[in-house]
Short mmCIF file of C-alpha atoms in Angstrom, two decimals:
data_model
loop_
_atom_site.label_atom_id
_atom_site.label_comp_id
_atom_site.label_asym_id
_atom_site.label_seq_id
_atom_site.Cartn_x
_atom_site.Cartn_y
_atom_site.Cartn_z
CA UNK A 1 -47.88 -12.56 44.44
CA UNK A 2 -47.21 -9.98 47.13
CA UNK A 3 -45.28 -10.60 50.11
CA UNK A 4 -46.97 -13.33 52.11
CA UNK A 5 -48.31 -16.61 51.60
CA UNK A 6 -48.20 -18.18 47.84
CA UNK A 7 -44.52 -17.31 46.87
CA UNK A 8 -41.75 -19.53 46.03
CA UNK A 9 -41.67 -23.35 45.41
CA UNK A 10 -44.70 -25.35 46.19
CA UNK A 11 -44.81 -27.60 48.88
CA UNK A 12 -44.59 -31.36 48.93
CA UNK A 13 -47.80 -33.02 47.94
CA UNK A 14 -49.08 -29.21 46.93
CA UNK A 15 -49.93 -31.51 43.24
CA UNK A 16 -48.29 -29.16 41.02
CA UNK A 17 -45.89 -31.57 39.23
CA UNK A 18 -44.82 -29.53 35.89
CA UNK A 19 -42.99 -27.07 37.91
CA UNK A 20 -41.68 -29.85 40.04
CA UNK A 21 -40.09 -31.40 36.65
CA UNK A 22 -39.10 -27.99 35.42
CA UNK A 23 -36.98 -27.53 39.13
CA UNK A 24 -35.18 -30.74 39.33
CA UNK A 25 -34.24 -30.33 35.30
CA UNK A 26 -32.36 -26.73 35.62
CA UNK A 27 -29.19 -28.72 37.12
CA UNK A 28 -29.38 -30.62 33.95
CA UNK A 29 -29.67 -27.73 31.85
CA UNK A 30 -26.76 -25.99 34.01
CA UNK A 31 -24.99 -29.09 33.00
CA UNK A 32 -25.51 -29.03 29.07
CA UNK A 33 -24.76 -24.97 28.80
CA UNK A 34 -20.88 -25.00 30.92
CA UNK A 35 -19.94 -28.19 28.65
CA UNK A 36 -20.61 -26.11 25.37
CA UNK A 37 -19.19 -22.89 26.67
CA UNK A 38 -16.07 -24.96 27.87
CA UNK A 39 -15.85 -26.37 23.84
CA UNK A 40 -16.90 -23.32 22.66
CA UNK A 41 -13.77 -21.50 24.45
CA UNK A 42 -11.22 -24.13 23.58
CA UNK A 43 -11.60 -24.20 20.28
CA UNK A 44 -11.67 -20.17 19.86
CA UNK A 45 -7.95 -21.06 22.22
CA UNK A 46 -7.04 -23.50 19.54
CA UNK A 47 -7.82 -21.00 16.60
CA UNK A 48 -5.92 -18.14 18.31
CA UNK A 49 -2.64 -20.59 19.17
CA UNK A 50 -3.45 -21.30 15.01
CA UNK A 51 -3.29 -17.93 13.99
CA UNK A 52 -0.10 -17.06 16.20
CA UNK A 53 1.99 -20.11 14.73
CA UNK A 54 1.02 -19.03 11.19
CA UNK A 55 2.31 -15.47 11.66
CA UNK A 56 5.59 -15.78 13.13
CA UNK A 57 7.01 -12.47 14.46
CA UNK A 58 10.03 -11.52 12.52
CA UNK A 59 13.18 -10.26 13.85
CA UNK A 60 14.78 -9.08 11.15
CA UNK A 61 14.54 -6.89 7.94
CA UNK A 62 16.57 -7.31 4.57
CA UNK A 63 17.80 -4.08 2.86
CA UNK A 64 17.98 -5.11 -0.74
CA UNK A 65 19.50 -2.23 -1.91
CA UNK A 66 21.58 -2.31 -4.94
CA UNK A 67 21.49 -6.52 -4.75
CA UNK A 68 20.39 -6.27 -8.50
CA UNK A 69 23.78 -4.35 -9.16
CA UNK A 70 26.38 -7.18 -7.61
CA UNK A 71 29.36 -5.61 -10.12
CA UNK A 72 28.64 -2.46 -8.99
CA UNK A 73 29.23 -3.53 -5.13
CA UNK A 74 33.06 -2.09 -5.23
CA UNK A 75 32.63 0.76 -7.06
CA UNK A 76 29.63 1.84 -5.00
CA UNK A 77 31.58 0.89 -1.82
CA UNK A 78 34.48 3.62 -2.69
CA UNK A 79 32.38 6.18 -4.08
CA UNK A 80 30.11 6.43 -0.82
CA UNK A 81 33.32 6.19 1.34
CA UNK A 82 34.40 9.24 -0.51
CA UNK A 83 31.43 11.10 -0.18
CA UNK A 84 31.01 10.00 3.62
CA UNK A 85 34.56 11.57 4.03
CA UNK A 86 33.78 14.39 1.80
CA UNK A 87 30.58 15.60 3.73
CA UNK A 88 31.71 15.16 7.06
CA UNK A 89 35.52 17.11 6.24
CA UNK A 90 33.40 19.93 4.21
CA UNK A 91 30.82 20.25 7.08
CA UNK A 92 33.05 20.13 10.24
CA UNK A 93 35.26 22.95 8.80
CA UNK A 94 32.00 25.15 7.86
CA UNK A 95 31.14 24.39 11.60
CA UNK A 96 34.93 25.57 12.44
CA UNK A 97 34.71 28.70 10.48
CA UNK A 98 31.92 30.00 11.76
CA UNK A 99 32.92 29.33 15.20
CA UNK A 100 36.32 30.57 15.30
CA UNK A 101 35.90 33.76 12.81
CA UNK A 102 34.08 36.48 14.28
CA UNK A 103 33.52 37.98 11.21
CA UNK A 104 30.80 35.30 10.80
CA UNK A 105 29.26 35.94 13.69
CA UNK A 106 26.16 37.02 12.00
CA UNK A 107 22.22 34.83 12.21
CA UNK A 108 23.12 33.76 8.39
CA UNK A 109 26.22 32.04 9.26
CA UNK A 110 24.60 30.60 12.86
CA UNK A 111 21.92 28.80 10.89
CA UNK A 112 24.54 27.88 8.45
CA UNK A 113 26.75 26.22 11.12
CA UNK A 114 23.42 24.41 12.43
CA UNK A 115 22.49 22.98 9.08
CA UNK A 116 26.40 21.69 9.00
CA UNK A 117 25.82 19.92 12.37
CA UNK A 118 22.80 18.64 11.17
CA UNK A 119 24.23 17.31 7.95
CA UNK A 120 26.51 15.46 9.81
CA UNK A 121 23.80 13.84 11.89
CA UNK A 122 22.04 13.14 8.86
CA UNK A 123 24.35 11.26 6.88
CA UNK A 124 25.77 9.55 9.82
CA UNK A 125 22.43 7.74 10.32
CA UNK A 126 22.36 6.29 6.41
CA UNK A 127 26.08 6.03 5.21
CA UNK A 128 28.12 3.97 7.85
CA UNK A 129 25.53 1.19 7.33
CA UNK A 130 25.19 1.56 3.34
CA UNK A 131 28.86 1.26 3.44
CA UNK A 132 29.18 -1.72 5.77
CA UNK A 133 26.76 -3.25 3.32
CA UNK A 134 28.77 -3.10 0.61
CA UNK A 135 31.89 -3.81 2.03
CA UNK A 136 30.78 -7.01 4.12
CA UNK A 137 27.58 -8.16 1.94
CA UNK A 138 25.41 -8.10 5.33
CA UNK A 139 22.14 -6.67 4.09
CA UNK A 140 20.42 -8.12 7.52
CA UNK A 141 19.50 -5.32 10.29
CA UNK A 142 17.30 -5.77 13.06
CA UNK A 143 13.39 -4.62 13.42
CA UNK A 144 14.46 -2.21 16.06
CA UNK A 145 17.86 -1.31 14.56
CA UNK A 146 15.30 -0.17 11.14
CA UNK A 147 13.10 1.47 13.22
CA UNK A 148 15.87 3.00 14.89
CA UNK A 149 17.64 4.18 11.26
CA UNK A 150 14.04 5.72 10.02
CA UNK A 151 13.32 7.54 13.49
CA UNK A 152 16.75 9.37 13.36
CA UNK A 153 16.56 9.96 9.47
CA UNK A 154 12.82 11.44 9.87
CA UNK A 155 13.73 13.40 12.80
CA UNK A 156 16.44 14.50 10.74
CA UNK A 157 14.69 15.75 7.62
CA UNK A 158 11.51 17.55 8.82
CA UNK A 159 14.22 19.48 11.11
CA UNK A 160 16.05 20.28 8.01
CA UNK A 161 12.81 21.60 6.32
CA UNK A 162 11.78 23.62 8.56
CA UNK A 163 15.32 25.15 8.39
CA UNK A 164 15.37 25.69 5.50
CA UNK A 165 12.37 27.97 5.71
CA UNK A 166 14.00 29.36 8.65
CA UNK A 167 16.83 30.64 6.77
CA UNK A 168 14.65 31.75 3.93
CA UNK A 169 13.16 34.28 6.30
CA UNK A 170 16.34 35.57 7.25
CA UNK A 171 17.23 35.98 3.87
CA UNK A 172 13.90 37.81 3.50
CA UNK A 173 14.52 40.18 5.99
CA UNK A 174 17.51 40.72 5.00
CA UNK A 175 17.26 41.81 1.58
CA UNK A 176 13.38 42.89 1.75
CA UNK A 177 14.06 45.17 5.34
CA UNK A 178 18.04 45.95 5.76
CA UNK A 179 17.64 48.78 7.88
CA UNK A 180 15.47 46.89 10.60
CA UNK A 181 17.29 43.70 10.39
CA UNK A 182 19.71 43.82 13.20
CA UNK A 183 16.48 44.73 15.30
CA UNK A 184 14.08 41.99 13.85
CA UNK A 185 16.90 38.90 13.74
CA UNK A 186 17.77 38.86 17.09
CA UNK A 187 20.09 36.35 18.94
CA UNK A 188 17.11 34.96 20.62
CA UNK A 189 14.88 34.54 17.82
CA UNK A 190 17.70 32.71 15.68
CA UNK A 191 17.59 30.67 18.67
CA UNK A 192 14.26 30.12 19.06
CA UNK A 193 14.07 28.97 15.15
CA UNK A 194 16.65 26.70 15.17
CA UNK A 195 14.93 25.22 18.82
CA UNK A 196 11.62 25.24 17.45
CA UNK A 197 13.34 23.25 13.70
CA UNK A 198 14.43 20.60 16.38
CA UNK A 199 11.54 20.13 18.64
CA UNK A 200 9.25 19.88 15.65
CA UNK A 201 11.04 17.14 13.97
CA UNK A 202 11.97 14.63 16.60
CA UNK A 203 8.40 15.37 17.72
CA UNK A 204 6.77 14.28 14.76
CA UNK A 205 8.75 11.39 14.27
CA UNK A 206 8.18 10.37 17.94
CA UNK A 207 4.50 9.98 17.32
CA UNK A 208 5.21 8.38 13.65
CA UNK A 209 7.50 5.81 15.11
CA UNK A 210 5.68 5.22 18.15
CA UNK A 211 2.61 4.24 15.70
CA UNK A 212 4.90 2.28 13.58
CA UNK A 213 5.92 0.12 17.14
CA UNK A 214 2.42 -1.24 17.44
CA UNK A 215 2.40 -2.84 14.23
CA UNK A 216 3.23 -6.66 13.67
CA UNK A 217 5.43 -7.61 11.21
CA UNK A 218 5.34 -12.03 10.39
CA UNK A 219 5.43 -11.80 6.49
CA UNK A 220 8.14 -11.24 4.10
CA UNK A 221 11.59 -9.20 5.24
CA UNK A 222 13.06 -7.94 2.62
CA UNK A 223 12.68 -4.09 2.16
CA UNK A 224 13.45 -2.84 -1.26
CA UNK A 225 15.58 0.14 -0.51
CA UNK A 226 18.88 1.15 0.76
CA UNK A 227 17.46 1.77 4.05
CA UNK A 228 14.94 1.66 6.06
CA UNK A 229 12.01 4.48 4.60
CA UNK A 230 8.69 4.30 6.22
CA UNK A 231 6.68 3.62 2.89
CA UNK A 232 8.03 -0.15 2.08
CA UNK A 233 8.50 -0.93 6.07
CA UNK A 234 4.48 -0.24 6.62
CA UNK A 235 4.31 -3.22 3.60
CA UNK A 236 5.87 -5.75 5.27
CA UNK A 237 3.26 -5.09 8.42
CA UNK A 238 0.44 -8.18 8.66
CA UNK A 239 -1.66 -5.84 10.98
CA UNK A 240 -3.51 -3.40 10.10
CA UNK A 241 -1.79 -0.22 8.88
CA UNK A 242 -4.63 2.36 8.58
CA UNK A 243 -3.92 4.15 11.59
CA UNK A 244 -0.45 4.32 10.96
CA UNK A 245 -0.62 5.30 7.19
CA UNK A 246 -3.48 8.23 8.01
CA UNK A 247 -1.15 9.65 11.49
CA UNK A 248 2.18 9.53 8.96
CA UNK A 249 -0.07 11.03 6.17
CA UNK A 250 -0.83 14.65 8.10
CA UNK A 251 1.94 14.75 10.01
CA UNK A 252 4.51 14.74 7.23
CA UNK A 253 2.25 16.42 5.13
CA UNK A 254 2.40 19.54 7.70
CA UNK A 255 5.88 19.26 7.72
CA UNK A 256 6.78 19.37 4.21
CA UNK A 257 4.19 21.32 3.07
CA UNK A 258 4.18 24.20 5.11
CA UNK A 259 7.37 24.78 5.39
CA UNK A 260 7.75 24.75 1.47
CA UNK A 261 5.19 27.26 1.43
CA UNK A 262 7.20 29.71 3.83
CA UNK A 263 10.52 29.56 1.62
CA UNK A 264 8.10 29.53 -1.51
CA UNK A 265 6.59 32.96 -0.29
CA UNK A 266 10.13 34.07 1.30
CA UNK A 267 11.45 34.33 -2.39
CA UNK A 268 8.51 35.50 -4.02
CA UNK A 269 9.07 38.69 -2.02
CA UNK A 270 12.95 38.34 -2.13
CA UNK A 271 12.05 38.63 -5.93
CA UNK A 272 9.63 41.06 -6.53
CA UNK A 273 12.29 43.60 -3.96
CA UNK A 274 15.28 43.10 -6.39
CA UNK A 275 13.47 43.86 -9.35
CA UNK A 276 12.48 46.81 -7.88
CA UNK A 277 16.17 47.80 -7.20
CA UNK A 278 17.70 50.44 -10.30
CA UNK A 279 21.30 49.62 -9.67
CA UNK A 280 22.75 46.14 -11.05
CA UNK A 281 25.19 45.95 -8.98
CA UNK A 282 22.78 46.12 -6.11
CA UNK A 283 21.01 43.48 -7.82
CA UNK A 284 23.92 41.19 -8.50
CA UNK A 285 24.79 41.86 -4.49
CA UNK A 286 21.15 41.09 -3.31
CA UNK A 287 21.13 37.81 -5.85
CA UNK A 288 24.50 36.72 -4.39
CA UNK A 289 23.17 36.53 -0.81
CA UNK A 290 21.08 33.97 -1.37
CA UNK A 291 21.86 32.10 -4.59
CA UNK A 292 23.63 29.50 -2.60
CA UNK A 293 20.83 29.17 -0.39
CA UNK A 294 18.50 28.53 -3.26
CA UNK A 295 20.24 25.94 -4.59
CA UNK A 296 19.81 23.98 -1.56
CA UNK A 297 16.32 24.16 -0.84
CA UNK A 298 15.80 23.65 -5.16
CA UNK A 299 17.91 20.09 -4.87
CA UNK A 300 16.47 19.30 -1.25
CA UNK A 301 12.77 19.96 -1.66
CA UNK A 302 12.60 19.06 -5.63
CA UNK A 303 14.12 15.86 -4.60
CA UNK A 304 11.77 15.16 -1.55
CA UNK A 305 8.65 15.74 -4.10
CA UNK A 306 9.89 13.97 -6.87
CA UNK A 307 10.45 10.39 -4.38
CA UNK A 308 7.73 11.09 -2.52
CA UNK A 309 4.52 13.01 -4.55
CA UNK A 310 5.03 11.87 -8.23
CA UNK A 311 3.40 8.65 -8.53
CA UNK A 312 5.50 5.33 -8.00
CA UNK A 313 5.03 2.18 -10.88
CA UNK A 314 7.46 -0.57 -11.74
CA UNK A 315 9.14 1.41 -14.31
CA UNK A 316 9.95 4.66 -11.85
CA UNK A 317 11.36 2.28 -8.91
CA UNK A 318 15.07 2.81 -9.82
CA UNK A 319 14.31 6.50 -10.73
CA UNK A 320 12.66 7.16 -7.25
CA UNK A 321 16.06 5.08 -5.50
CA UNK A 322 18.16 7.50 -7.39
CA UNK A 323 16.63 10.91 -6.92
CA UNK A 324 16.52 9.69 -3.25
CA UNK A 325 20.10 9.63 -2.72
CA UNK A 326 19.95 13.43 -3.81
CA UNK A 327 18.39 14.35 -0.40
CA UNK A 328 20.15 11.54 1.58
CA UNK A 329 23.48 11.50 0.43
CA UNK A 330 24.35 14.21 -2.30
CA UNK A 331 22.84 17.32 -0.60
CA UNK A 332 24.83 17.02 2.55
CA UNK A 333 27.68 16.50 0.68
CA UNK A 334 27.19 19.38 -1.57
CA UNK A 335 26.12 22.43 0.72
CA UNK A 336 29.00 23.16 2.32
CA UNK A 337 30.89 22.95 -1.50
CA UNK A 338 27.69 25.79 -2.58
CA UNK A 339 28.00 27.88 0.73
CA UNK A 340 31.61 28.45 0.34
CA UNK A 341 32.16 28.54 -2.98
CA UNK A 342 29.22 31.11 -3.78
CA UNK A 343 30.40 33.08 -0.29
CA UNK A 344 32.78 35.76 -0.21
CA UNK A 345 32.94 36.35 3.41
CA UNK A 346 33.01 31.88 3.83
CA UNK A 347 35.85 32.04 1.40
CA UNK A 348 38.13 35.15 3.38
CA UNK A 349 37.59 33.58 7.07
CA UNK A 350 38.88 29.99 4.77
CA UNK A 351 41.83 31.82 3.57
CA UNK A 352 42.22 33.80 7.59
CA UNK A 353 42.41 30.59 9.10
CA UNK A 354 44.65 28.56 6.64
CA UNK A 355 46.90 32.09 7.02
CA UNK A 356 46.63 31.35 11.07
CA UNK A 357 47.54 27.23 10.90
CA UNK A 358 50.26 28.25 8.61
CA UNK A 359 51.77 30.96 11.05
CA UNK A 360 51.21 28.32 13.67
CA UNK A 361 52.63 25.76 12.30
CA UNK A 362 55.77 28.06 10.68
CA UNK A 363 56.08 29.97 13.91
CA UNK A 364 55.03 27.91 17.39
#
């Protein structure tokens, strides 16, 4: 119908009574279709309130640990207390070396003194708590406190990768172009690597952990592992971890990987130069500057892919906990032992500034 007459309802008596019964039935019908949307909706509620009393939030994680080693407790209490004391003693003094001898004064010994401070950061984040573990028997630490642990301790390690390949490339230029060093290493680009080593690992592990938050954790707590790694924390999630697992996959791919591949290349060339060189005393001298560096990046980095690349079964658990400590615990300890030990110039500013306390002390 257009606009005028014939549109709408028909009139009384207009003798049209099946629409008249379909009109007066569409309250009815109103009626029927609220009462099954209200049911409808409160049982979906009732479902929901279900599913969230099942799966209980946790608030706390378990760090197993070395619980299948109980007689081991004391001995493992003393001998990370040692280490603890051992790493931060050998590392602060590297740090005052460098800062008080201006013989040292040099971009090797400047990224040296920033992998000391890091070191320090680094073990500070995993021992206290290990220790206080052992001592006390507490293995319980909060969701946030883990979370807390893994940011700091991922932050931690991609910065240490990537200087690590920082220092290879001084190392390169060094021994590959001496008589444009000064002019390439410059105060600002030292600065700029070790800035850049920073920025990319807390920001990496900003975007990890900030995935990590989202999950939901209402399942079992206990994390088997000294402390809190990424891998067994995304088991205990009841969400889904996809996201998460594919975000933590490229990121820490990129920064392993790549900078691997920069001190890989670094001493590929740092090779092929010395074998070039006709003198072996020049060779011995070349091999010397960065032996100690070597070593470092060989026990960090073989560690790192043997824990986290070669594949994990019931029978390589213990062996993965072990060779784990190497980049948590033992290589902190042990590079400032390497650096001065294999370092003439780290071992004369040690012997210049026990001479100085001594004459200090002898003399006030």
């Amino acid at each position: 119908c257009g606009y005028g007459y014939g549109c709408g309802y028909p009139e009384k008596g207009s003798g049209n009574p099946g629409r008249k019964e379909m009109v007066e039935s569409l309250p009815l019908s109103h009626t029927f279709l609220s009462s099954l949307l209200r049911t409808t909706v409160l049982k979906r509620s009732e479902k929901q309130t279900q599913n969230i009393t099942n799966q209980t939030t946790i608030a706390s994680f378990i760090l197993l640990g070395f619980v299948d080693h109980p007689e081991l407790h004391n001995l493992l209490f003393l001998a990370f207390l040692a280490i603890y004391m051992i790493t931060m003693a050998g590392n602060l003094l590297l740090i005052v070396l460098v800062a008080s001898d201006f013989h040292l004064h040099t971009p090797m010994y400047f990224f040296l003194g920033n992998l000391s401070c890091l070191e320090i950061c680094y073990t500070s984040t995993l021992l206290p708590r290990m220790v206080f573990s052992l001592l006390t028997g507490n293995r319980v630490i909060s969701v946030n406190g883990c979370l807390l642990q893994y940011y700091f301790f991922g932050s931690l390690a991609s910065t240490e990768c990537y200087l690590l390949a920082a220092m290879s490339y001084d190392r390169y230029l060094a021994i590959c172009k001496p008589l444009r060093y000064t002019s390439l290493m410059t105060g600002r680009l030292c600065i700029w690597l070790i800035a850049g080593s920073w920025m990319r690992g807390l920001l990496t592990n900003t975007i990890i952990t900030s995935q990590v938050l989202q999950l939901s954790f209402c399942g079992p707590n206990e994390i088997k592992h000294f402390f809190c790694d990424l891998g067994p924390v995304i088991k205990l999630a009841c969400s889904n971890t996809h996201v998460v697992e594919l975000v933590t996959f490229i990121l820490a791919s990129m920064d392993t990987t790549l900078p691997f591949l920069l001190t890989v290349i670094s001493y590929v060339c740092i090779t092929l130069n010395i074998i070039q060189i006709q003198s072996k005393a020049m060779k011995q001298k070349a091999f010397s500057t960065c032996s100690s560096h070597l070593i470092v990046v060989i026990l960090f980095f073989g560690s790192l892919i043997i824990v986290y690349v070669v594949p994990k079964n019931d029978a390589m658990k213990e062996l993965h906990q072990i060779f784990s400590l190497f980049y948590t615990v033992l290589t902190p300890m042990v590079n400032p032992l390497i650096y001065s030990l294999k370092n003439r110039e780290v071992k004369e500013a040690l012997f210049r500034t026990v001479n100085k306390a001594v004459h200090l002390v002898r003399f006030p």
